[in-house]
Coordinates of C-alpha atoms in Angstrom, one line a residue:
X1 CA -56.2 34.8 -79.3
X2 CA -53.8 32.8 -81.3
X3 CA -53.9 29.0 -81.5
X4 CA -51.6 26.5 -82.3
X5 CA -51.9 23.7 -83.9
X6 CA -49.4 21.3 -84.4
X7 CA -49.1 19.0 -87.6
X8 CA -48.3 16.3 -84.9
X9 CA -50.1 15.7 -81.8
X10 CA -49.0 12.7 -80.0
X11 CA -50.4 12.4 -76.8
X12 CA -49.8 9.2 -74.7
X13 CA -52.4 8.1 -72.5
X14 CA -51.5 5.1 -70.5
X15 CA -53.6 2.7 -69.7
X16 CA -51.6 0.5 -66.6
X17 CA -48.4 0.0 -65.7
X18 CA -48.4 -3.7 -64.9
X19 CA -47.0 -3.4 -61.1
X20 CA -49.8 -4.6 -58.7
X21 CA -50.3 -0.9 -57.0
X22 CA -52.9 -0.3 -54.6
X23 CA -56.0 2.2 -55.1
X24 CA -56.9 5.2 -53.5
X25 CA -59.9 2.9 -51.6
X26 CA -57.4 0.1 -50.3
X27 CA -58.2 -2.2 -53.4
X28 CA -55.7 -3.5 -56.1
X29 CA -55.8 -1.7 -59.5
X30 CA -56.3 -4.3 -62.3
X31 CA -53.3 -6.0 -63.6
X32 CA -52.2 -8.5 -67.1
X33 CA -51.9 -11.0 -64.3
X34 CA -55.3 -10.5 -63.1
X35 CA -58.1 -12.0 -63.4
X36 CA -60.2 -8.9 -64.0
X37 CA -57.7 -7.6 -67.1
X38 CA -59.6 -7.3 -70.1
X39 CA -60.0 -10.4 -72.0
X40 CA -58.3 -9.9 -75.7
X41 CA -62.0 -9.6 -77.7
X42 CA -62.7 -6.7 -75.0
X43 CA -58.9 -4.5 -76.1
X44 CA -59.5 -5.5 -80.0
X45 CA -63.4 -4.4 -80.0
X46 CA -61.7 -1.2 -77.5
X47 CA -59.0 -0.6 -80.5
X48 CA -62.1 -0.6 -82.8
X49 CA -63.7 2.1 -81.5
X50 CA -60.9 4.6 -80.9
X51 CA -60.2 4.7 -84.6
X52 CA -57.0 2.0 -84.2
X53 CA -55.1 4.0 -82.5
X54 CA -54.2 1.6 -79.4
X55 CA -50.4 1.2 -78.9
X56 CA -48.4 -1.8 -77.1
X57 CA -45.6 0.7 -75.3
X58 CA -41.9 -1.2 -75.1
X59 CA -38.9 0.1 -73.3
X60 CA -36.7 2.2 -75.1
X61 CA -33.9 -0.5 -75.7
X62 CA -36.3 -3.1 -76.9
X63 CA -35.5 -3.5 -80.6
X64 CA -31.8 -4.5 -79.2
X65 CA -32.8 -7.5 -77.7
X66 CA -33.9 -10.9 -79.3
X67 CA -36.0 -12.3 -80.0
X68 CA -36.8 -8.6 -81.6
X69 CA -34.0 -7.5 -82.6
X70 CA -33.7 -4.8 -85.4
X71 CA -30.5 -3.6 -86.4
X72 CA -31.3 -0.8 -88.0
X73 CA -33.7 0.6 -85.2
X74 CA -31.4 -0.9 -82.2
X75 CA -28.3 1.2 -83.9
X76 CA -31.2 4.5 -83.8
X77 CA -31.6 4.2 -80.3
X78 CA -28.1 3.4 -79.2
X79 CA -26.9 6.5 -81.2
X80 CA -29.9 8.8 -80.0
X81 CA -30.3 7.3 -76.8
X82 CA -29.4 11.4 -74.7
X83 CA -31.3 12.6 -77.1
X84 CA -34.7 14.3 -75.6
X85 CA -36.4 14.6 -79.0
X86 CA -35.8 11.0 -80.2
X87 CA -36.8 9.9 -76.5
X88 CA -40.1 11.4 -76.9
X89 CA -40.8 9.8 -80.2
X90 CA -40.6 6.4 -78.0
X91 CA -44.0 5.7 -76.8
X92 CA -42.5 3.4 -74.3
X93 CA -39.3 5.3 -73.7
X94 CA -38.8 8.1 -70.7
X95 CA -36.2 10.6 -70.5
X96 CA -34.6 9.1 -67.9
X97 CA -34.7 5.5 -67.8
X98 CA -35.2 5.0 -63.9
X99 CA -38.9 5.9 -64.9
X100 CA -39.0 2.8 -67.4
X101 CA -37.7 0.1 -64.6
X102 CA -38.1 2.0 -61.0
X103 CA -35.1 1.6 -59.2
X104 CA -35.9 -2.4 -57.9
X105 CA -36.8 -3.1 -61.3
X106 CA -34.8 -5.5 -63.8
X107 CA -34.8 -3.0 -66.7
X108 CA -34.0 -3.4 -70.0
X109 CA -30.2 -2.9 -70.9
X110 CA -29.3 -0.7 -73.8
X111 CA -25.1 -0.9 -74.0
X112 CA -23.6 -3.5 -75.7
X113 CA -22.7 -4.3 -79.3
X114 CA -25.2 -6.0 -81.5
X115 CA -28.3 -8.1 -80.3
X116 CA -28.3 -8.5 -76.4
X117 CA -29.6 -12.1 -75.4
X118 CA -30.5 -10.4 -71.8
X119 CA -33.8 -10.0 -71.0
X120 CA -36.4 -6.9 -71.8
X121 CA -38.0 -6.4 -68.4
X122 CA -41.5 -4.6 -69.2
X123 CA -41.2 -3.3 -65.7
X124 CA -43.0 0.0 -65.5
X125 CA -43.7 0.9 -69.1
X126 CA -47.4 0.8 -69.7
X127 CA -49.3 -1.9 -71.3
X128 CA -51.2 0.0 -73.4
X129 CA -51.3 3.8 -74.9
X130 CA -53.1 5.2 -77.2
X131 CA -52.2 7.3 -80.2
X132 CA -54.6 10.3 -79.2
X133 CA -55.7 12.5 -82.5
X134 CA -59.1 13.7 -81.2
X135 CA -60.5 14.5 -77.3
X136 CA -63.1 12.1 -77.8
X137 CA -60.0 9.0 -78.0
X138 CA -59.0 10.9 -74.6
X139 CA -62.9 10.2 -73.3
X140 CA -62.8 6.8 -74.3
X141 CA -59.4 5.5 -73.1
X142 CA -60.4 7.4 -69.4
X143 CA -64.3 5.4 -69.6
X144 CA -62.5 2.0 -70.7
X145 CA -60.2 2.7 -67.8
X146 CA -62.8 3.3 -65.0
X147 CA -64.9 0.0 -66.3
X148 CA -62.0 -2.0 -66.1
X149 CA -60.7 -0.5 -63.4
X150 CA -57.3 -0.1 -64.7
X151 CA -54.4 2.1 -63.6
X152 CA -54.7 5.5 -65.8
X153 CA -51.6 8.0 -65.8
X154 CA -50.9 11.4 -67.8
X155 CA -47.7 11.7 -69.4
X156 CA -59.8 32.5 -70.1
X157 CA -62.2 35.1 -69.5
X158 CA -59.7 37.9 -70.3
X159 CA -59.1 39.2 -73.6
X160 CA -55.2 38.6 -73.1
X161 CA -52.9 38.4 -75.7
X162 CA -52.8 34.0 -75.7
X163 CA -51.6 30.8 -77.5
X164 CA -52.9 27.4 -77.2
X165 CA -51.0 24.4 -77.2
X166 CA -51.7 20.6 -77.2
X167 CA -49.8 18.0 -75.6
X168 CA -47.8 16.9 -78.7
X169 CA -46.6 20.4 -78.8
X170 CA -42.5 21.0 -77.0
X171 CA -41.7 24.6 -76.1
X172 CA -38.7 24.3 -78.5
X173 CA -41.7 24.5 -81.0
X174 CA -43.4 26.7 -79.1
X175 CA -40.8 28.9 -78.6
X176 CA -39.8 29.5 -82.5
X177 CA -44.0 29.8 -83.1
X178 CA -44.1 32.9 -81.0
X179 CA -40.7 34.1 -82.4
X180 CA -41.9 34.4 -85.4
X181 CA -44.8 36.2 -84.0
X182 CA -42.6 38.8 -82.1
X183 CA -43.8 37.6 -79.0
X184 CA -42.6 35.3 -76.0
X185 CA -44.1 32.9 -72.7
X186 CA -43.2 31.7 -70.0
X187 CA -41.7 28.3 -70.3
X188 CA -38.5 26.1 -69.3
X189 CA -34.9 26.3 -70.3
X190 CA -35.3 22.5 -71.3
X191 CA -36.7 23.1 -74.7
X192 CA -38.1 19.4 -75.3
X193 CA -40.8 19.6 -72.1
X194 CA -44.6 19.6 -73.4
X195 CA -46.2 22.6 -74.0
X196 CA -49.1 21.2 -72.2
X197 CA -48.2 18.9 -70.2
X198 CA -46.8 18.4 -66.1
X199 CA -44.4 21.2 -66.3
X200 CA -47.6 23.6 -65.9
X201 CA -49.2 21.6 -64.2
X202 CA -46.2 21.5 -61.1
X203 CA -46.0 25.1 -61.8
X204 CA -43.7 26.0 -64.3
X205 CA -40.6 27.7 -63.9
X206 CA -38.0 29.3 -66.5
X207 CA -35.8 31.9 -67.3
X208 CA -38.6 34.3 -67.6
X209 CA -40.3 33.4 -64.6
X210 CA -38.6 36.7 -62.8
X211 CA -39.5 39.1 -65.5
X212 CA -43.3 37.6 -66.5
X213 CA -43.9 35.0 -63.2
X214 CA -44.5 31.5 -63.1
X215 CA -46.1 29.6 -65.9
X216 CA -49.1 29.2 -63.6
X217 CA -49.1 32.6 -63.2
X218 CA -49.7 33.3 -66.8
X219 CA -52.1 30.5 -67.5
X220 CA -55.3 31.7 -69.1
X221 CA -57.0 28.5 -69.6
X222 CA -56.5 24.7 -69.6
X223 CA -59.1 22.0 -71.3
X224 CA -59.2 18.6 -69.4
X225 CA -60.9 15.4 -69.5
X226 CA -61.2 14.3 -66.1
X227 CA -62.2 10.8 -64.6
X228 CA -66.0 10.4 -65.4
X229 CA -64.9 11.2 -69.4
X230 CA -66.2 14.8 -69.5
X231 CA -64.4 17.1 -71.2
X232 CA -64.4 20.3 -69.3
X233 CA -63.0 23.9 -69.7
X234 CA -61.4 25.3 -67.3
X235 CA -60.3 28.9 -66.4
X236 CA -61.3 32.0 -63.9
X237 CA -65.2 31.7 -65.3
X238 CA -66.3 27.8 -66.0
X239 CA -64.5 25.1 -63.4
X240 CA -62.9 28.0 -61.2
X241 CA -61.9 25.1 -58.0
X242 CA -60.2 22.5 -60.6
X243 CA -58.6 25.6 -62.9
X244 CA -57.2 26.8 -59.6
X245 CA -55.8 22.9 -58.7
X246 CA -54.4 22.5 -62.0
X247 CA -52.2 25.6 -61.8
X248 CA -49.8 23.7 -59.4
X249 CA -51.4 21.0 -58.0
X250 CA -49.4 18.1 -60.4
X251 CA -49.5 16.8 -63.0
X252 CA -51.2 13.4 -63.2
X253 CA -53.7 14.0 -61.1
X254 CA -57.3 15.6 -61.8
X255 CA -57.2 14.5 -65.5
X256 CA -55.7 14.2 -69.2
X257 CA -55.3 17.8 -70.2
X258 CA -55.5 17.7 -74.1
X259 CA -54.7 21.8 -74.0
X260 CA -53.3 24.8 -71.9
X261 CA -53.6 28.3 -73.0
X262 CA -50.7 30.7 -71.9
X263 CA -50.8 34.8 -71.7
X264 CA -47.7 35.9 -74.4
X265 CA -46.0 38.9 -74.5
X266 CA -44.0 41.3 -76.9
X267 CA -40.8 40.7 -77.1
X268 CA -38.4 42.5 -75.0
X269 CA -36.9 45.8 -76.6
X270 CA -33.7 45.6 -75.8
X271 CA -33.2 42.0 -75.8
X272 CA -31.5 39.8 -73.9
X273 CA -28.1 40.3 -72.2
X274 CA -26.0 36.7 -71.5
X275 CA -23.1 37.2 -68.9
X276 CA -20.9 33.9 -68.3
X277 CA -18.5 34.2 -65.3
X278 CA -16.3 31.5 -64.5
X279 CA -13.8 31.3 -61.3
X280 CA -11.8 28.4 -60.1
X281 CA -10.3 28.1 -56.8
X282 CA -7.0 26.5 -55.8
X283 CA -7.7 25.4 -52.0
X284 CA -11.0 24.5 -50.3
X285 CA -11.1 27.4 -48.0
X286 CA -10.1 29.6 -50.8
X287 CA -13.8 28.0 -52.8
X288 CA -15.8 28.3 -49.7
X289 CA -14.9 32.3 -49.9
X290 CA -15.7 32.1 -53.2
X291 CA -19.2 30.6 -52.9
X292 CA -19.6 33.2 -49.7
X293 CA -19.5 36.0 -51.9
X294 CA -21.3 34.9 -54.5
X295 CA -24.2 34.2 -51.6
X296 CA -23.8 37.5 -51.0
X297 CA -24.2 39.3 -54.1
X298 CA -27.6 37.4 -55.0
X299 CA -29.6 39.8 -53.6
X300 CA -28.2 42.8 -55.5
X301 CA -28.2 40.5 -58.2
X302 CA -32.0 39.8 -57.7
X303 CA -32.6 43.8 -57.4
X304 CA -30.4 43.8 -60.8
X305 CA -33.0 41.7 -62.7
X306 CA -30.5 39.2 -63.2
X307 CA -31.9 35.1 -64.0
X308 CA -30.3 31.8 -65.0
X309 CA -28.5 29.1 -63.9
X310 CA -25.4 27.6 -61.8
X311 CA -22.8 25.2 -60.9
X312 CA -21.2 24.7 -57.8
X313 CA -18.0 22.3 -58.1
X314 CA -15.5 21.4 -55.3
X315 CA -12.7 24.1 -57.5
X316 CA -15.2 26.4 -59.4
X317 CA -18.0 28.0 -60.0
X318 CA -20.1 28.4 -63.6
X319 CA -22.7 31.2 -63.7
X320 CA -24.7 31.6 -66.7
X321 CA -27.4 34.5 -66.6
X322 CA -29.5 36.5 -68.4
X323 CA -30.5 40.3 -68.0
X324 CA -33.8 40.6 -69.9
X325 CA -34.1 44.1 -71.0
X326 CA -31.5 45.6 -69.8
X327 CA -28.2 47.2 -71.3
X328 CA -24.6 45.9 -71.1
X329 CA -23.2 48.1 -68.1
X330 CA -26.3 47.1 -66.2
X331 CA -24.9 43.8 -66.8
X332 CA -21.3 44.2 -65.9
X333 CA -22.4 46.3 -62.6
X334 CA -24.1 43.7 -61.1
X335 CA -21.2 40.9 -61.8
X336 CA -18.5 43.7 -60.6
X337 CA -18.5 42.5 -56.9
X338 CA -17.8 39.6 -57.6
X339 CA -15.2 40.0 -60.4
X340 CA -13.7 42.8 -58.0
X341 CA -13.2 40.1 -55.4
X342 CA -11.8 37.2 -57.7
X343 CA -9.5 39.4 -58.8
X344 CA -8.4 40.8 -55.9
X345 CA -7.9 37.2 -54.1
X346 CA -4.8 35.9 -55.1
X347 CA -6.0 32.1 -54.7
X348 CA -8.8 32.6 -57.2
X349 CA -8.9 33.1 -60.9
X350 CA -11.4 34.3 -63.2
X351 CA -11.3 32.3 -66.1
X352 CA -14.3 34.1 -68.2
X353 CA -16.2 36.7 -67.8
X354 CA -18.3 37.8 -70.9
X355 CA -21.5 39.8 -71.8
X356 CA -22.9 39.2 -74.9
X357 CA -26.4 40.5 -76.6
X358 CA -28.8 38.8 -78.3
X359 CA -31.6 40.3 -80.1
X360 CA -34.4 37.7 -79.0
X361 CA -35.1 35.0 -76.4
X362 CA -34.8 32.2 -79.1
X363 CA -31.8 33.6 -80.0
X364 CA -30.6 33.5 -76.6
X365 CA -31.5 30.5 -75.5
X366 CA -30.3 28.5 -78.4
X367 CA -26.9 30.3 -77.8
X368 CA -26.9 29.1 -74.9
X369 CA -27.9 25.4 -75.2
X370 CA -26.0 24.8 -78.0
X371 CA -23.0 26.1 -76.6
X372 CA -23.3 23.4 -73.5
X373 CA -24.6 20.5 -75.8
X374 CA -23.5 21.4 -79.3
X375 CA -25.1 18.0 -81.1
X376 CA -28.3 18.5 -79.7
X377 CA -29.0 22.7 -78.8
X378 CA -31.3 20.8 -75.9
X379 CA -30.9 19.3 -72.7
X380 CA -29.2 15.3 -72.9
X381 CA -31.5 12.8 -71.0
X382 CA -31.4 9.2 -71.3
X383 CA -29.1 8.9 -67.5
X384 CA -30.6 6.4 -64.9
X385 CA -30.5 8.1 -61.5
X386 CA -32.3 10.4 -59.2
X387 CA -32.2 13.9 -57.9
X388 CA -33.2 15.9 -55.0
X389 CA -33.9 19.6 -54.9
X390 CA -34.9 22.3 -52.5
X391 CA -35.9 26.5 -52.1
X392 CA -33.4 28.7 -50.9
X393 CA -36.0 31.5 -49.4
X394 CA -34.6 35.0 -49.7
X395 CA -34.7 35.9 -46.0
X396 CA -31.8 33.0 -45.7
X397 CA -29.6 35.2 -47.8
X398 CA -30.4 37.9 -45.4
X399 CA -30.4 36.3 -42.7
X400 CA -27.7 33.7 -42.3
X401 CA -25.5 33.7 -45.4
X402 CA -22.6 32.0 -43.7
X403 CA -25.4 28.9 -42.7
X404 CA -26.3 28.8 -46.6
X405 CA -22.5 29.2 -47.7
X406 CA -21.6 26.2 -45.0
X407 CA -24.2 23.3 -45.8
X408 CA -23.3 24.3 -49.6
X409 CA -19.5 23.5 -48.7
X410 CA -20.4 20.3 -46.7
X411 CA -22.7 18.8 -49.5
X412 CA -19.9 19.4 -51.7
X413 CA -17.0 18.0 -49.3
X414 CA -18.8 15.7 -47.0
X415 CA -21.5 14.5 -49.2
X416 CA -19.5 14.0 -52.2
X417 CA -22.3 15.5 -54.1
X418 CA -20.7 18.1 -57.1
X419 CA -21.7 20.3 -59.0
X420 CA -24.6 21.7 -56.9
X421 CA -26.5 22.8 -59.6
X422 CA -28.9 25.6 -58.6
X423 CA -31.6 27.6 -60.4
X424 CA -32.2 31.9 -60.0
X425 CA -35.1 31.8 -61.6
X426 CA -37.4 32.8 -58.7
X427 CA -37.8 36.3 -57.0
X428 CA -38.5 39.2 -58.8
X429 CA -42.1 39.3 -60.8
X430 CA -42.9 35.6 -59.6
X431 CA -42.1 36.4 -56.0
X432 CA -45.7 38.7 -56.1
X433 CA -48.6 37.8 -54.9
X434 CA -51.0 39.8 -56.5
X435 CA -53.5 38.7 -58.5
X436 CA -51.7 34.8 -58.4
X437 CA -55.1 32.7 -57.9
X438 CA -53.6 29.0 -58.0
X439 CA -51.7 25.8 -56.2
X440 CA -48.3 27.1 -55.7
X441 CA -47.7 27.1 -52.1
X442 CA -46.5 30.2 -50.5
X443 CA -42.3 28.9 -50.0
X444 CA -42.4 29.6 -54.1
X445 CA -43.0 33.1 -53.7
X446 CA -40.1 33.1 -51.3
X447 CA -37.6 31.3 -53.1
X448 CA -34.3 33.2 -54.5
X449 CA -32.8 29.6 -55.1
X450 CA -33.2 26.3 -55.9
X451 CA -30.7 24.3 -55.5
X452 CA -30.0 20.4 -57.1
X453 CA -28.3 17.1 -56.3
X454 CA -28.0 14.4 -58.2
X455 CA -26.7 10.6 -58.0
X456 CA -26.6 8.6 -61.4
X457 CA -26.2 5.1 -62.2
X458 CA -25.2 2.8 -65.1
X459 CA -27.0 -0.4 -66.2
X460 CA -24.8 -2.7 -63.8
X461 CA -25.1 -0.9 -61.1
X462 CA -27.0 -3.5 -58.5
X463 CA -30.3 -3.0 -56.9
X464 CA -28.7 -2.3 -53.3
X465 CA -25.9 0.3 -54.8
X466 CA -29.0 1.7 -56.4
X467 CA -30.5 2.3 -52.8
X468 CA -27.9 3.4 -51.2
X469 CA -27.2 6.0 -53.7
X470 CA -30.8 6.9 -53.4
X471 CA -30.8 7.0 -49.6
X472 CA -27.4 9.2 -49.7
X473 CA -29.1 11.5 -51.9
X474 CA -32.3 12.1 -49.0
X475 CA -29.5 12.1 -46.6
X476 CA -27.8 15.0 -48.2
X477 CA -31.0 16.7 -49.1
X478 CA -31.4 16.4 -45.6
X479 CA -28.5 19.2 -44.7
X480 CA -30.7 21.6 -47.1
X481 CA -34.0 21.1 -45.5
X482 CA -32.0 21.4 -42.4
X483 CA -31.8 25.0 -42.9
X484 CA -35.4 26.0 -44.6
X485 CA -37.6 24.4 -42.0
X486 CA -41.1 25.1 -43.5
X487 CA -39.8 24.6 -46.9
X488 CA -40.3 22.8 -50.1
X489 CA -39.4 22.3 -53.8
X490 CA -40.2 21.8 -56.7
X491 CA -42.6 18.4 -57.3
X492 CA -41.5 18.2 -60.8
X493 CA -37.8 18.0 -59.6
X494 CA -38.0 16.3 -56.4
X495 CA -36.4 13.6 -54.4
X496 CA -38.3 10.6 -55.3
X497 CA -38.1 9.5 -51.6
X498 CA -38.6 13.3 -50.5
X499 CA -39.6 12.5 -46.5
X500 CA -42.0 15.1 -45.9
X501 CA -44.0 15.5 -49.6
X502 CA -47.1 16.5 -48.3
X503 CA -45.8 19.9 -47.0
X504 CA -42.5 20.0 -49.9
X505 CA -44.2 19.3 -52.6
X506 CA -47.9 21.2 -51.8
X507 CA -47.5 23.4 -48.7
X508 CA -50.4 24.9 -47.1
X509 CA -52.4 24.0 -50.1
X510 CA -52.3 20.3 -49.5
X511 CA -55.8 20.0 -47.8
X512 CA -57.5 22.2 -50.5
X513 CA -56.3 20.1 -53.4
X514 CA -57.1 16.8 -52.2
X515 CA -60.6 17.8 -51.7
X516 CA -60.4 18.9 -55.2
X517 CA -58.9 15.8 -56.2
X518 CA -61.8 13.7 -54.1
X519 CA -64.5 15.7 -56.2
X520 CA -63.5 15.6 -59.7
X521 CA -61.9 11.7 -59.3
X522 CA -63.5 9.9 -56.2
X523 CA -62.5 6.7 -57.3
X524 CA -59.1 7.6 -57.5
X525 CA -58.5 6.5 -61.3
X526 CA -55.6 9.4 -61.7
X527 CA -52.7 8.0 -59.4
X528 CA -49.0 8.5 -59.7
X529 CA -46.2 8.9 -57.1
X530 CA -46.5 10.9 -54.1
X531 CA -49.4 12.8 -56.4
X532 CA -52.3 14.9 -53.9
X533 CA -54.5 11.7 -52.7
X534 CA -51.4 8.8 -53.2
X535 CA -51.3 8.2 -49.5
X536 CA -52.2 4.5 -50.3
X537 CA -49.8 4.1 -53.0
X538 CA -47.0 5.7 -51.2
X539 CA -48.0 3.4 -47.5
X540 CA -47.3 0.7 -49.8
X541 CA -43.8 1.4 -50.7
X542 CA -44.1 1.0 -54.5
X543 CA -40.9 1.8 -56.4

């Protein structure tokens, strides 16, 4: 088994956000403007004892306000302020800012020239953190938590090929570790994600998922300090129930995990195969025949092996995929329907339409993400809004193509919302059920689809525009979950005001993970939004 250990390991453990939220037993969490907040002796003697390492979180944009200001570190932000990497380096900031203020919060502007004399709303960034460098600061921020009774949240027995990562570990790093190793793991396209951290944890998707499964699928073993301060092991042999919740169950929930172990494997032989195909349209009944046959082709292209991403515009359609293992007229066969019928429509144009080889999946993926963001060969974050996602089962491209081809057009045209962005990364190895002991509900093993919305916002957009961008967003979300009664998406990617999340979000395996949840944390000291046993917190409309 290999490990990794990373000459960094920064691993945020917050101790309260200071909104008055309500506990899983109907009570009031302990606030700075409580009377029950610990005094200052009690945080200083508490810093003591963990080494030091206690941290004052501020919002990302908090050295560009006075009385603070910093020029040189306000000019650092500004300039790296969509940058993922530089984001997570921020023990205050998150990647996108609606998670720092909430959407009713006041926030804490970043644009402007020089020092802003607007106020730096705390809002939802943590009071405290702590630096972690050792499980035992883990234990004792979770035990000062539970005697204080402060708000905590988290930012195997086979002999399996394996690799161990800690939280201050990103897949980008991961990634180039097993590269250089000859092997691979499933992970996400967004390279700056934790290793170890909620993406596993709300199961864990990627561009392998179709050839390998879902991250959950290949997790081996996760280490986890959960609310009484134990640190416990879990995997198929010691903690079977709580291994099983934390393979899907969210992140955020039964614990701090402080380590996940994932199966690897050898690198493909014949490497990775990129096709980008590009069409534009010139009329809107012209794209919706467009978008109809590329509905159509998906399931050859699911039987082709096919994986990657997409984007649905109001004139044209970008699709971006990979064919793992395969060769180049494996490639081109399963994009010829399509191409065939672009070119044969007169009010369509292809516009590219390339295959192009890449040796490994590093290769390929930083081909690929530095071609769309050359700066930063990552995904850009830093963009205050909100999105809303949802399966596209496989029977539904069976079934009723021209129902799927129809709600896509009236998102777009109706709802205003473009690109769709949608994600092939299911089907194939991940739709099996075999031998897949964990969280994920059953409308994951399904899926062919998921498809994306998104509403953004700037910093003077006003509390009400905020709203009714959020509540157009659920509304449009709504035409999706019109058609896949019975379905769900992905947690990690949901709509924050998803209607139904019990049954999105969890499925079938709601009931059985929050009795989990009410055995390993009773008290309720791991809370977070619409998280298994936030009932309470939800009924109280915190935002």
């Amino acid at each position: 088994m290999e490990f990794f250990h990373p000459a960094r390991l920064l691993l945020l453990l917050s101790i309260l956000s200071p909104l008055s939220l309500l506990s899983s037993d109907g009570g009031h969490k302990c606030t700075p403007l409580s009377s029950c907040w610990p005094s200052s002796t009690l945080w200083s003697a508490f810093n003591r004892s963990i080494d030091g390492r206690l941290l004052a979180p501020k919002p990302y944009a908090w050295p560009c306000h006075t009385p603070q200001y910093d020029p040189a570190a306000c000019s650092a932000a500004r300039q790296l302020q969509n940058n993922p990497f530089a984001r997570s380096d921020v023990v205050g900031a998150m990647q996108t800012p609606t998670w720092e203020s909430g959407i009713a919060g006041l926030g804490c502007p970043l644009n402007g020239s020089g020092a802003l004399s607007t106020p730096c709303y705390q809002d939802q960034v943590s009071a405290y953190a702590i630096n972690v460098s050792s499980v035992s600061h883990v234990q004792a921020g979770v035990l000062f938590a539970r005697k204080f009774n402060l708000r905590l949240s988290c930012p195997g027995c086979d002999p399996l090929p394996a690799v161990t990562a800690q939280p201050g570990v990103t897949w980008k790093s991961l990634y180039d570790f097993l590269d250089r190793r000859g092997r691979v793991a499933v992970g996400p396209m967004a390279s700056s994600l934790s290793a170890a951290g909620g993406f596993v944890q709300g199961g864990g998707h990627g561009p392998l998922s179709r050839t390998f499964g879902y991250a959950v699928d290949n997790t081996l073993e996760l280490k986890v300090v959960t609310a009484d301060g134990r640190v416990r092991v879990a995997n198929q042999c010691q903690n079977p129930e709580l291994f099983w919740a934390l393979k899907g169950g969210g992140g955020g929930t039964f614990g701090v995990v402080v380590s996940t172990t994932y199966r690897t494997f050898p690198e493909l032989k014949l490497g990775y195969l990129h096709t980008l195909f590009i069409a534009a349209s010139s009329s809107p009944s012209s794209h919706r025949d467009l978008v109809a046959k590329f509905v159509e082709v998906t399931p050859s292209m699911d039987e082709a092996r096919l994986a990657g991403y997409f984007y649905i515009y109001t004139s044209l359609v970008i699709i971006s995929f990979v064919l793992p293992n395969g060769t180049v007229a494996e490639a081109q066969a399963a994009f010829a329907p399509l191409v065939s019928y672009v070119d044969k429509n007169p009010e369509l144009l292809v516009i590219n339409n390339t295959v192009t080889s890449h040796d490994t999946f590093v290769q390929w993926q930083d081909g690929v993400l530095c071609a769309v963001n050359p700066v930063l060969c990552t995904d850009a974050t830093g963009t205050s809004g909100l999105f809303a996602t949802r399966f596209m089962p496989k029977k539904i491209f069976q079934e009723s193509p021209a129902v799927l081809t129809d709600t896509l057009m009236r998102v777009l045209f109706e709802r205003n919302f473009s690109p769709i962005f949608g994600l092939f990364v299911f089907g194939g190895a991940a739709s099996s059920v075999q031998g897949r002991n964990n969280a994920l509900s059953a409308v994951w093993r399904e899926a062919l689809w998921h498809v994306l919305i998104v509403r953004t916002w700037n910093e003077s957009t006003s509390v009400e525009e905020r709203y009714q961008f959020s509540r157009s967003l659920t509304s449009a979300n709504g035409l999706f979950r019109s058609i896949t009664p019975g379905g769900g998406c992905y947690k990690n990617e949901g709509d924050y005001f998803e209607p139904y999340w019990e049954e999105s979000f969890f499925g079938e395996k709601y009931s059985t993970l929050k009795a989990i949840k009410e055995s390993v944390d009773p008290t309720g000291l791991f809370l977070c939004w619409k998280c298994v046993g936030s009932e309470s917190l939800v009924q109280g409309g915190a935002s």
